[in-house]
PDB file of C-alpha atoms and ligand atoms in Angstrom:
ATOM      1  CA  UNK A  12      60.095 171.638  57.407  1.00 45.00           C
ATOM      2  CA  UNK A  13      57.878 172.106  54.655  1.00 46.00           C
ATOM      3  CA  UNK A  14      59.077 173.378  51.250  1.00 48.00           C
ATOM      4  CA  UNK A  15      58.284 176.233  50.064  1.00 51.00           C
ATOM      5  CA  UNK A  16      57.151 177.452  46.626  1.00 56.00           C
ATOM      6  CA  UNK A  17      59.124 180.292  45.103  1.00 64.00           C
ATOM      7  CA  UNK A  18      57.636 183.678  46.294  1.00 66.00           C
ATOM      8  CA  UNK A  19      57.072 186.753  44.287  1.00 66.00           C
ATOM      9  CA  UNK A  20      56.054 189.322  47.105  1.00 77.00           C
ATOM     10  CA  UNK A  21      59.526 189.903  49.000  1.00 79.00           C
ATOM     11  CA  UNK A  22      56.716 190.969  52.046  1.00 88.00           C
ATOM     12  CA  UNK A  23      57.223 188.435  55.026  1.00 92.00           C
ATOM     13  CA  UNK A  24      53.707 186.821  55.834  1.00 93.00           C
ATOM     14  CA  UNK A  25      53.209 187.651  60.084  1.00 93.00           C
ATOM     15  CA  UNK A  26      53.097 183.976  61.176  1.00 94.00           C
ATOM     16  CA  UNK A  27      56.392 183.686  59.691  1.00 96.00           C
ATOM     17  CA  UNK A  28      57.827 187.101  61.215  1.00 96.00           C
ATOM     18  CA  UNK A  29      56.061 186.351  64.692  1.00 96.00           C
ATOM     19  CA  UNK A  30      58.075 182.663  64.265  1.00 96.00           C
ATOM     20  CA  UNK A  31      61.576 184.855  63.636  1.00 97.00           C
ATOM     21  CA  UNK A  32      60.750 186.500  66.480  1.00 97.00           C
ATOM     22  CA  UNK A  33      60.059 183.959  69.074  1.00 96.00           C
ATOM     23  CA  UNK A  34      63.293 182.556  67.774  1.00 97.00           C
ATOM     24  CA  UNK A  35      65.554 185.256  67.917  1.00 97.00           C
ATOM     25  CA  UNK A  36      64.480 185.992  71.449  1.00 96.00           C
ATOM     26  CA  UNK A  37      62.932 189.489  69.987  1.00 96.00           C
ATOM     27  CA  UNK A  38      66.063 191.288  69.334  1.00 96.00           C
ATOM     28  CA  UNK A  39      69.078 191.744  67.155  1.00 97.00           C
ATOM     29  CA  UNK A  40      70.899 188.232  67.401  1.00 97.00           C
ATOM     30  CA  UNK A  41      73.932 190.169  67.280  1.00 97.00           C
ATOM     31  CA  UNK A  42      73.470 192.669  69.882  1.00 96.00           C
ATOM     32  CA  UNK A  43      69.521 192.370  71.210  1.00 95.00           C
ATOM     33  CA  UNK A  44      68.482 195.856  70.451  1.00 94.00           C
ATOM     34  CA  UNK A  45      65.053 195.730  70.020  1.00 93.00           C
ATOM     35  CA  UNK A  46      64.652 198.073  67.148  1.00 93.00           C
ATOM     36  CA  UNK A  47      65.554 195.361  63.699  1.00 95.00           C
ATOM     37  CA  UNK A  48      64.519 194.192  61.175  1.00 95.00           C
ATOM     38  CA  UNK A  49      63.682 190.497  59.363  1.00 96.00           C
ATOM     39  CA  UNK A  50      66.732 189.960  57.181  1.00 94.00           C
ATOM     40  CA  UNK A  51      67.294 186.366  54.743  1.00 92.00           C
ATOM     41  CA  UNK A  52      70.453 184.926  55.670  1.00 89.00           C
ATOM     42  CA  UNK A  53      70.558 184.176  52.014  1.00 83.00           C
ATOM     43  CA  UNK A  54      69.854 187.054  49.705  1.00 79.00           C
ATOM     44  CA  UNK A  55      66.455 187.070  49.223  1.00 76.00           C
ATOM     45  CA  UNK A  56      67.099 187.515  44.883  1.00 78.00           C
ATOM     46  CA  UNK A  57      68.682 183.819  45.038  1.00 83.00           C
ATOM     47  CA  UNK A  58      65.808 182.052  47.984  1.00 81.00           C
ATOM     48  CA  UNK A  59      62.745 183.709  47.059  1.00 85.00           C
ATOM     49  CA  UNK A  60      60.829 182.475  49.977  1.00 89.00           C
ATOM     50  CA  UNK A  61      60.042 183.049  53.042  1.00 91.00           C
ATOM     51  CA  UNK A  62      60.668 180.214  55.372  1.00 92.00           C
ATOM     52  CA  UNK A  63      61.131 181.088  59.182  1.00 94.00           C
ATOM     53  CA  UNK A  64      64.807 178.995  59.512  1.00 94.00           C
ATOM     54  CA  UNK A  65      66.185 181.361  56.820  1.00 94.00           C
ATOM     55  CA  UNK A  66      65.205 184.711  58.301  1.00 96.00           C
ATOM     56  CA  UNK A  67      67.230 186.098  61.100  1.00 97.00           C
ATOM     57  CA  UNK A  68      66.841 189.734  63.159  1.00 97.00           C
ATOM     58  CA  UNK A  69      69.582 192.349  62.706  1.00 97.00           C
ATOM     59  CA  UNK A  70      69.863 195.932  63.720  1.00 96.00           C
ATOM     60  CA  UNK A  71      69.841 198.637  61.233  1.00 96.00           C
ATOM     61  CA  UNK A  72      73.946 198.843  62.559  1.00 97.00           C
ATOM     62  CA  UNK A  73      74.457 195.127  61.985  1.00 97.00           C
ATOM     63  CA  UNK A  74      71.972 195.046  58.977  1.00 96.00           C
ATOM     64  CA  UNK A  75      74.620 197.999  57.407  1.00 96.00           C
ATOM     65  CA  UNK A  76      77.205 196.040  58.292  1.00 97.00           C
ATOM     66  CA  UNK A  77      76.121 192.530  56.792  1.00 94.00           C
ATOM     67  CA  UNK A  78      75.170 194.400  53.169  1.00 92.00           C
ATOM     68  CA  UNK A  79      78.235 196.421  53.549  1.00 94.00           C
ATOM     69  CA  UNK A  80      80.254 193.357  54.032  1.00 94.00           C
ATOM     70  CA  UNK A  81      82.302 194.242  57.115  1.00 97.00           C
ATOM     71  CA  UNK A  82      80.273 191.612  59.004  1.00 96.00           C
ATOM     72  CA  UNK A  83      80.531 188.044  57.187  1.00 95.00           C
ATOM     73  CA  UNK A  84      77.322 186.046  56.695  1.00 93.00           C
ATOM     74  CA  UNK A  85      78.762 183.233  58.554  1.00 95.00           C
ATOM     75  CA  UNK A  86      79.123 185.524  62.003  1.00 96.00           C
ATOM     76  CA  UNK A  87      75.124 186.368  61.319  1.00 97.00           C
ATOM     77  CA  UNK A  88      74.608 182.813  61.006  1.00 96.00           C
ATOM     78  CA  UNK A  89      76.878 181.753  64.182  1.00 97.00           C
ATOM     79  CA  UNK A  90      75.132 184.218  65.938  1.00 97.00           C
ATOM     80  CA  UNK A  91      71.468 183.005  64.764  1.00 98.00           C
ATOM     81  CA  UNK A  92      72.172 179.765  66.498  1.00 97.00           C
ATOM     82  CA  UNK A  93      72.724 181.014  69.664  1.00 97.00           C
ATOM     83  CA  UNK A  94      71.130 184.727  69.740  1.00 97.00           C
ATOM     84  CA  UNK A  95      72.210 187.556  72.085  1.00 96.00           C
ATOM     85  CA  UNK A  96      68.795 187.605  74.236  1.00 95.00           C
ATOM     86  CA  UNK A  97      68.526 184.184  74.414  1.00 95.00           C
ATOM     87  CA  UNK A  98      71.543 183.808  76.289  1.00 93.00           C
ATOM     88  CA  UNK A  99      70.225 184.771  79.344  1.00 86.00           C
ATOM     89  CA  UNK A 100      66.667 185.174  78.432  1.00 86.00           C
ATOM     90  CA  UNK A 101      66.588 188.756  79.049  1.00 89.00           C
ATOM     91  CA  UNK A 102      66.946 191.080  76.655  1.00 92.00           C
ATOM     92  CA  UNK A 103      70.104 194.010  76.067  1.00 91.00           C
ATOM     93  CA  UNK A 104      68.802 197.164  77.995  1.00 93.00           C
ATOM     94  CA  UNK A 105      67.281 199.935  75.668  1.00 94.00           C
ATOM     95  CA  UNK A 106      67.924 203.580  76.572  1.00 95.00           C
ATOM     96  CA  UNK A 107      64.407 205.433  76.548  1.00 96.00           C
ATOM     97  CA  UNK A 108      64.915 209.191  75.435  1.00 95.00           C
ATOM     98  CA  UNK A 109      62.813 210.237  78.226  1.00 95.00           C
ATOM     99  CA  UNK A 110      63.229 214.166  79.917  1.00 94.00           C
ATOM    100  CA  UNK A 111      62.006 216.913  80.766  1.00 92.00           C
ATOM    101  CA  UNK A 112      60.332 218.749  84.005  1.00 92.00           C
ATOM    102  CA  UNK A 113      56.621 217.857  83.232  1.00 94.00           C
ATOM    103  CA  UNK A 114      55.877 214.390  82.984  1.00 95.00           C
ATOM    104  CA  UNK A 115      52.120 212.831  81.773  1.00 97.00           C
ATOM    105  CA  UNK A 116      50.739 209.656  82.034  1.00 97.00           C
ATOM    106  CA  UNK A 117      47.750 208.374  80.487  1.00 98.00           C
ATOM    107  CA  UNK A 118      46.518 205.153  81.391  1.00 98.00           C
ATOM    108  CA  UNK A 119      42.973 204.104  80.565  1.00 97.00           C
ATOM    109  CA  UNK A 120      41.956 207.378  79.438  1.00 96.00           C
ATOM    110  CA  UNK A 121      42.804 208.670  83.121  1.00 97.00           C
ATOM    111  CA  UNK A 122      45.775 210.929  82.948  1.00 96.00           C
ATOM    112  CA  UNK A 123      48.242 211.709  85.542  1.00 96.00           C
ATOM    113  CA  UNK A 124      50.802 214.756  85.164  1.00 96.00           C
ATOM    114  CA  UNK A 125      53.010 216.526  87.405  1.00 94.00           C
ATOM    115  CA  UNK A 126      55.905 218.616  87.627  1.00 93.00           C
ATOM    116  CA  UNK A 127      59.416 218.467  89.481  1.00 92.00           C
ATOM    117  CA  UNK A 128      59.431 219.931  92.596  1.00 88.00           C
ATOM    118  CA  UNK A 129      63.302 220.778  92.308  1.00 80.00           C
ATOM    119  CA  UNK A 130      63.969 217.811  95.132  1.00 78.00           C
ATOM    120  CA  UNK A 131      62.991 214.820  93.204  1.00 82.00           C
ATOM    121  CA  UNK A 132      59.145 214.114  92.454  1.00 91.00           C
ATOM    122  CA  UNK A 133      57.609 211.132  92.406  1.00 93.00           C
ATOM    123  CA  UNK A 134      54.420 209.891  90.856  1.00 94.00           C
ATOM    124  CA  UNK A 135      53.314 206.531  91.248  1.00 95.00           C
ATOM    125  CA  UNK A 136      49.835 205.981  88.890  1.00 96.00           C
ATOM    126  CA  UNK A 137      49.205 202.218  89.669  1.00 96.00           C
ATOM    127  CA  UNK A 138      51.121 200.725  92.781  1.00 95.00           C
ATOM    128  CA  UNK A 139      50.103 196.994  94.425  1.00 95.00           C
ATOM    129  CA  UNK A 140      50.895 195.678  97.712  1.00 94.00           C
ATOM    130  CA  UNK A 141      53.653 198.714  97.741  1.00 92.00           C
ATOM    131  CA  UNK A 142      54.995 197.503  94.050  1.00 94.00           C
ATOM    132  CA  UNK A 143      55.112 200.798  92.061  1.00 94.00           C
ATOM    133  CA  UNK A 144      53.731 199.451  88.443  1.00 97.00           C
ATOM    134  CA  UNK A 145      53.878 202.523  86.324  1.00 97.00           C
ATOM    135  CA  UNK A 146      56.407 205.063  87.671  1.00 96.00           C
ATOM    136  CA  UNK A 147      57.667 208.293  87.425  1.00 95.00           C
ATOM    137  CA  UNK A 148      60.539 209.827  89.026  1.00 94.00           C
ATOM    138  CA  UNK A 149      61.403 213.691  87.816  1.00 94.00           C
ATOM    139  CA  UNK A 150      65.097 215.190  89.208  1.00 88.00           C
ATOM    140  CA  UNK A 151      66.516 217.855  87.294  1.00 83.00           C
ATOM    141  CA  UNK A 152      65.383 218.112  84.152  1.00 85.00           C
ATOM    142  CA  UNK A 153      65.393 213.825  83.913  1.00 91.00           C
ATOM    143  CA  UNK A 154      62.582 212.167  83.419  1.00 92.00           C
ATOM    144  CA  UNK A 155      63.078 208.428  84.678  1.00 95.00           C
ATOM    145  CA  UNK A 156      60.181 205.703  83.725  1.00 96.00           C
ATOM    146  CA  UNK A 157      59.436 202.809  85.835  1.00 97.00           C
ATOM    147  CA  UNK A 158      57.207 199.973  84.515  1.00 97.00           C
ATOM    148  CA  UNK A 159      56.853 196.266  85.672  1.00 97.00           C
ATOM    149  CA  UNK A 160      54.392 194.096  83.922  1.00 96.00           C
ATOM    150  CA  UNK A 161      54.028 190.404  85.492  1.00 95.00           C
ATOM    151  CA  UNK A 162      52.459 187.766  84.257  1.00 91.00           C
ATOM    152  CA  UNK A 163      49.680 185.418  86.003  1.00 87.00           C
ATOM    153  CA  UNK A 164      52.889 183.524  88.059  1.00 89.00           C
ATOM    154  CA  UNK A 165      53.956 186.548  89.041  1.00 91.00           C
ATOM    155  CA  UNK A 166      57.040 186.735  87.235  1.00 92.00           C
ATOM    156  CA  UNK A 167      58.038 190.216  85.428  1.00 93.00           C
ATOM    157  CA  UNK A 168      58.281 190.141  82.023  1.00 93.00           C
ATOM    158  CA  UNK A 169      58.683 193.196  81.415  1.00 94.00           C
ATOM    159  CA  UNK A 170      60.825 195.870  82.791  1.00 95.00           C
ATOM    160  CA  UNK A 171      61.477 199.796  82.405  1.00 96.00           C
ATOM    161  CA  UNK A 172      64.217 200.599  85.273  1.00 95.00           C
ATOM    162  CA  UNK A 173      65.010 204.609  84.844  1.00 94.00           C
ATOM    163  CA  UNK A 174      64.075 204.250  81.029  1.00 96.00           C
ATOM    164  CA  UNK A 175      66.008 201.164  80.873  1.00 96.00           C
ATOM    165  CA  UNK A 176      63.775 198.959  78.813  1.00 95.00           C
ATOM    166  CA  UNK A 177      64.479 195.104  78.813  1.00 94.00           C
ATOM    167  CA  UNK A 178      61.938 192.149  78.977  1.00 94.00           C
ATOM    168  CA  UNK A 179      62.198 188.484  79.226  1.00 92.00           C
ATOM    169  CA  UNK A 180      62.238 186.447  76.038  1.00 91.00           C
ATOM    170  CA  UNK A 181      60.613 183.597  77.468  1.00 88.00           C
ATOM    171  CA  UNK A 182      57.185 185.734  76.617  1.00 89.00           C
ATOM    172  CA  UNK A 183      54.794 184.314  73.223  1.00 92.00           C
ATOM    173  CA  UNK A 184      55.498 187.752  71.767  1.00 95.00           C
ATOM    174  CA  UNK A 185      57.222 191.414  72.027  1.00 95.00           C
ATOM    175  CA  UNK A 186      57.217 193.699  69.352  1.00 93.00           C
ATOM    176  CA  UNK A 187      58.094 197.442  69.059  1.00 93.00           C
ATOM    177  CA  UNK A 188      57.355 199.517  66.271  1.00 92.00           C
ATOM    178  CA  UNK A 189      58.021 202.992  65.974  1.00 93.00           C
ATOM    179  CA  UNK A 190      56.770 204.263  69.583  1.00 96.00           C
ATOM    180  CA  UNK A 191      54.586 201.559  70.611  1.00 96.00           C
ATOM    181  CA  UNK A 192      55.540 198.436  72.458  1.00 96.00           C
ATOM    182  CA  UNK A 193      52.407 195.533  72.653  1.00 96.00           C
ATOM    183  CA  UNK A 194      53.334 192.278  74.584  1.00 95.00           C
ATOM    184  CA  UNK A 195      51.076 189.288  73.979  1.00 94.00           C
ATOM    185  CA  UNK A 196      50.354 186.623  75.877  1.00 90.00           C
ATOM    186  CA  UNK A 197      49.393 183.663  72.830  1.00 88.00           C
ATOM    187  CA  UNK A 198      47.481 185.115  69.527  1.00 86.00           C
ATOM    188  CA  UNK A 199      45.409 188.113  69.737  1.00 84.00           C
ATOM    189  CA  UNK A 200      45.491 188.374  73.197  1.00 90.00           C
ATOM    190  CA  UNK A 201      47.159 191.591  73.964  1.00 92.00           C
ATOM    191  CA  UNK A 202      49.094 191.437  77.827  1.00 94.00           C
ATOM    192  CA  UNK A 203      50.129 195.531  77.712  1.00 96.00           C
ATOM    193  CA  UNK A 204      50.325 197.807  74.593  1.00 97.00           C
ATOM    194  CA  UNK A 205      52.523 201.073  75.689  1.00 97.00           C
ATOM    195  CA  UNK A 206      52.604 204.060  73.391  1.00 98.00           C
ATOM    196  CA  UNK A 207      56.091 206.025  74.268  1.00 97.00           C
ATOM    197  CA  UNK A 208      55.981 209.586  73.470  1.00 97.00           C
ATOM    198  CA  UNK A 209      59.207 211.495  74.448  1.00 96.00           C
ATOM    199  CA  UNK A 210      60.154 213.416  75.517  1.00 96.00           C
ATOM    200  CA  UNK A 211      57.690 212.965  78.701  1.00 95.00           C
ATOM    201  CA  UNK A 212      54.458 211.225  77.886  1.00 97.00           C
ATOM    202  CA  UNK A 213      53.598 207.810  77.748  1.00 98.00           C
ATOM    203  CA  UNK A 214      50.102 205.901  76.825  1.00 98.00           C
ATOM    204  CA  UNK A 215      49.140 202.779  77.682  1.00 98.00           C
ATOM    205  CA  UNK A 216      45.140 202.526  76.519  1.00 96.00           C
ATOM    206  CA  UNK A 217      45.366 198.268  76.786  1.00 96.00           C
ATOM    207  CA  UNK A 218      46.953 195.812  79.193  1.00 96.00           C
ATOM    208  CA  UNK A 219      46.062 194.251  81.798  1.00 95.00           C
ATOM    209  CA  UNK A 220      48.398 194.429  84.661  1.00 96.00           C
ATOM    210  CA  UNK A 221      48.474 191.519  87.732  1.00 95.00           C
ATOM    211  CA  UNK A 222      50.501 191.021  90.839  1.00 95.00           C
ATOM    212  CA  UNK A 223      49.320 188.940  93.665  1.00 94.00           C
ATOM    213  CA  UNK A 224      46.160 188.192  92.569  1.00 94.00           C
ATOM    214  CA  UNK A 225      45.129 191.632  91.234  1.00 96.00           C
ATOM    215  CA  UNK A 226      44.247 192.215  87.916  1.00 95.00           C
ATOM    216  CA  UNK A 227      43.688 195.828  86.463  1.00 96.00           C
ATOM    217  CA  UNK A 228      42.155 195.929  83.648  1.00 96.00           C
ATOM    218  CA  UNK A 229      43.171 198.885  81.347  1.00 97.00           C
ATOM    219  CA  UNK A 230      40.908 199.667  78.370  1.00 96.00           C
ATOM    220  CA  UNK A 231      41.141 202.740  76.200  1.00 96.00           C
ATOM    221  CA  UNK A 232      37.994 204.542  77.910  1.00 95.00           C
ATOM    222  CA  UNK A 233      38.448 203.201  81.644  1.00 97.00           C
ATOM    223  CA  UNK A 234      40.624 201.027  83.935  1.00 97.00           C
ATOM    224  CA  UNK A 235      38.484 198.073  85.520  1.00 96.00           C
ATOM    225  CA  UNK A 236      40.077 196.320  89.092  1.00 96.00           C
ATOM    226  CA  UNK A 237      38.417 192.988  88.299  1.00 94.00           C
ATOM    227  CA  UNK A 238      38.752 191.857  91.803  1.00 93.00           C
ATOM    228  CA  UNK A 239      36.265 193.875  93.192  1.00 91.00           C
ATOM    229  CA  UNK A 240      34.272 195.518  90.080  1.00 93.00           C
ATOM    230  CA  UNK A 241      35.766 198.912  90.147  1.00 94.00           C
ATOM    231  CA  UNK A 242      35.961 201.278  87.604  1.00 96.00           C
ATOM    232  CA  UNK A 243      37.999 204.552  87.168  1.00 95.00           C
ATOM    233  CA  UNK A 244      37.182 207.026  84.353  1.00 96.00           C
ATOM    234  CA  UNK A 245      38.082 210.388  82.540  1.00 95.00           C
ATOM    235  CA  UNK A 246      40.725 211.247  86.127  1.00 94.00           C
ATOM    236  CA  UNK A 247      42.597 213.797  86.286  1.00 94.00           C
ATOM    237  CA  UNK A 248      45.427 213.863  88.954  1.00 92.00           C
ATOM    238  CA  UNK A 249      47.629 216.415  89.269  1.00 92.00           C
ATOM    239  CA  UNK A 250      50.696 216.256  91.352  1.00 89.00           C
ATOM    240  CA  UNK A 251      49.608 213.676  93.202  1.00 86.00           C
ATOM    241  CA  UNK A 252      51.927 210.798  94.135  1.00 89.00           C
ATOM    242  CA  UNK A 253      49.785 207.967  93.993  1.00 91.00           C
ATOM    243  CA  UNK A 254      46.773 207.239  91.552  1.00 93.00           C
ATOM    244  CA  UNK A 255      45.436 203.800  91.840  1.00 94.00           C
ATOM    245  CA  UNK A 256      47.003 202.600  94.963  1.00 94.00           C
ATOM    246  CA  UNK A 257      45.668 198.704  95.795  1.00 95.00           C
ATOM    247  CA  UNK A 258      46.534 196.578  98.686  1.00 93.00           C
ATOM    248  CA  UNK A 259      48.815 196.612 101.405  1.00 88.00           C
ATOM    249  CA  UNK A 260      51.664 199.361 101.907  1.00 82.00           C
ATOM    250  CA  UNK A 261      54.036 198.545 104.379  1.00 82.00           C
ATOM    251  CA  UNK A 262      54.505 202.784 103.673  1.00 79.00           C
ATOM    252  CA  UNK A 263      51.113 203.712 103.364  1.00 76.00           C
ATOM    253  CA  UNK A 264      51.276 206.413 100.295  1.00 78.00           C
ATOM    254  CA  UNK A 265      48.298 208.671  99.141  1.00 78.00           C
ATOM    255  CA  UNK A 266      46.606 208.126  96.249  1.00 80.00           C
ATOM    256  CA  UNK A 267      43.492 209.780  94.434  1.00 82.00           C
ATOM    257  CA  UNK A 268      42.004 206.293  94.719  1.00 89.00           C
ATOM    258  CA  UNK A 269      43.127 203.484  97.447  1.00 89.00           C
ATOM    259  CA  UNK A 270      41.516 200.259  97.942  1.00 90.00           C
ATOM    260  CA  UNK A 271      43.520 198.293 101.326  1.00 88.00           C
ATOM    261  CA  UNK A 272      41.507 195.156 101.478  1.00 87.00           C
ATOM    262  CA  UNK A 273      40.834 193.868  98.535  1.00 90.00           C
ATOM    263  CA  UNK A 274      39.876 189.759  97.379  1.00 89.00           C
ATOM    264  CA  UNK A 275      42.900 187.968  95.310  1.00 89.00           C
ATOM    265  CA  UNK A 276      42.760 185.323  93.219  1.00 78.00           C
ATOM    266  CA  UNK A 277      39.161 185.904  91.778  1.00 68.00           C
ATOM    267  CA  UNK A 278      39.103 183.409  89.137  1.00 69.00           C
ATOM    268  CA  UNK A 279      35.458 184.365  88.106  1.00 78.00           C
ATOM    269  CA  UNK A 280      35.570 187.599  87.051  1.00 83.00           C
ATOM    270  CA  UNK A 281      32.303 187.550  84.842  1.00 88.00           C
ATOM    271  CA  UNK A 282      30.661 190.099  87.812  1.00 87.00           C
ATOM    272  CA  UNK A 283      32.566 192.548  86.811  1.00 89.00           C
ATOM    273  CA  UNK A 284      33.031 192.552  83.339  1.00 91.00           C
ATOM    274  CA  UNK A 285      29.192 192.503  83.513  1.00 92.00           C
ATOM    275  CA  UNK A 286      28.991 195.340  85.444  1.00 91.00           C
ATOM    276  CA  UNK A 287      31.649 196.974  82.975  1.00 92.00           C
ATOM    277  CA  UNK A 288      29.863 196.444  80.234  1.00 93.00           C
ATOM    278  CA  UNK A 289      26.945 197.902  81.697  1.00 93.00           C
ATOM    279  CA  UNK A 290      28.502 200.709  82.353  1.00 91.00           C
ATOM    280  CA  UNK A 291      30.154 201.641  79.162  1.00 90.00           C
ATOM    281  CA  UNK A 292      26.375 201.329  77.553  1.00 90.00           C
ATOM    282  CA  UNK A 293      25.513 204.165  79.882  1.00 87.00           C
ATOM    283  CA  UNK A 294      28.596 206.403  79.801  1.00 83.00           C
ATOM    284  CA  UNK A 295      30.735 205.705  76.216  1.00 70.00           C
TER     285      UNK A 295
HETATM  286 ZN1  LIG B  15      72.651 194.605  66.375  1.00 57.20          ZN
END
């Protein structure tokens, strides 16, 4: 490890947090809650740098807790060896605070809204070969999110199961703060950014979402299927259970927009970020 020189600013440079991070398996090594923040194992007044090995995660809880002195420095220290989410390299659940009767979904700049039905509604914005991506299911007054992102093997890395939010920790980087969750994929390449906004909204205006060879592209002024060059733009769908619906459904389900056959695997995809860019010099 290199040594550090004594620091005067007592902020954390980002390579270092991003480090802490990757380490901690993006949680609380206590109890994984994704909500923390970067604490020196050794109070900061006596290191004075900032060197990733000496910086652990801690809930604002466990963070009390440690400064209080009800939780000993060697438990936070135990526990930074061998970190909640890295046990099974999934992270604790999170609770959402998702409700309500109306629910609105903006992906892209598209938006998709509805209202419960009083039997259970369902809303389904982006759903491939019958895998509901983005999710809404609205039963008395709850509003339940549903979210899978996959990555290029297929594999979900993230997950939102009735507003239970947990990912796997195997990803380059999670982060949350305040309302918005971004995933990346290596440095400065951004896999899904999600903007919550409870009580029944959510935003996602980048990402790029895959799953057996399909790649949607989400931008903040349209949503691009790379597979086949199409674009969808400033929607509106109401009450409508599906929106984008893409391959095959062993239960066919409506949508404002289905495309059934459809090429996988396209591992050129300069056709259609041509033609995208073409069309955003025409319309944005
Ligand atoms: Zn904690």
């Amino acid at each position: 490890m290199e040594e550090q020189k004594e620091c005067s600013s007592r902020n954390i440079p980002l390579p270092v947090q991003r480090e802490v991070r990757q380490r901690c398996g993006f949680g609380c090594v206590i109890c994984g809650m994704p909500l923390y923040e970067y604490e020196h194992m050794e109070e900061w007044a006596k290191v004075k740098r900032h060197v990733a090995d000496e910086i652990t995660l801690l809930c604002d809880q466990h963070h009390r807790e440690k400064t209080g002195g009800l939780l000993p420095k060697d438990a936070v220290r135990e526990a930074n060896d061998n970190p909640f989410n890295l046990r099974d390299e999934v992270s604790k659940p999170y609770n959402l605070h998702f409700s309500g009767r109306e629910a609105c979904v903006e992906i892209g700049g598209n938006s998709f809204t509805c209202e419960d039905q009083g039997y259970g509604t369902v809303m389904v914005p982006i759903s491939i070969d019958g895998t509901p991506l983005v999710g809404i299911i609205l039963a008395d007054g709850h509003f339940l999110l549903n979210l899978v992102v996959f990555d290029e093997f297929n594999i979900p890395i993230l997950h939102i199961k009735n507003n239970q939010l947990f990912y796997s920790t195997q990803t380059w980087d999670i982060q949350m703060v305040g309302t918005n969750l971004i995933i990346r994929e290596a440095h400065r390449k951004i896999l899904i950014e999600i903007d919550f906004q409870p009580p029944n909204k959510i935003v996602i205006n980048r990402g790029r979402f895959l799953r057996n060879g399909v790649e949607v592209l989400v931008r903040p002024s349209n949503i691009l299927v790379t597979n086949n060059s199409t674009i969808v733009s400033k929607c509106h769908a109401h009450g409508c259970y599906g929106g984008l619906v893409i391959g095959h459904h062993e239960h066919p389900i409506g949508g404002f927009m289905t495309l059934g056959n459809i090429r996988r695997y396209l591992g050129d995809r300069k056709a259609a970020l041509k033609y995208e860019r073409e069309w955003l010099e025409i319309n944005i």
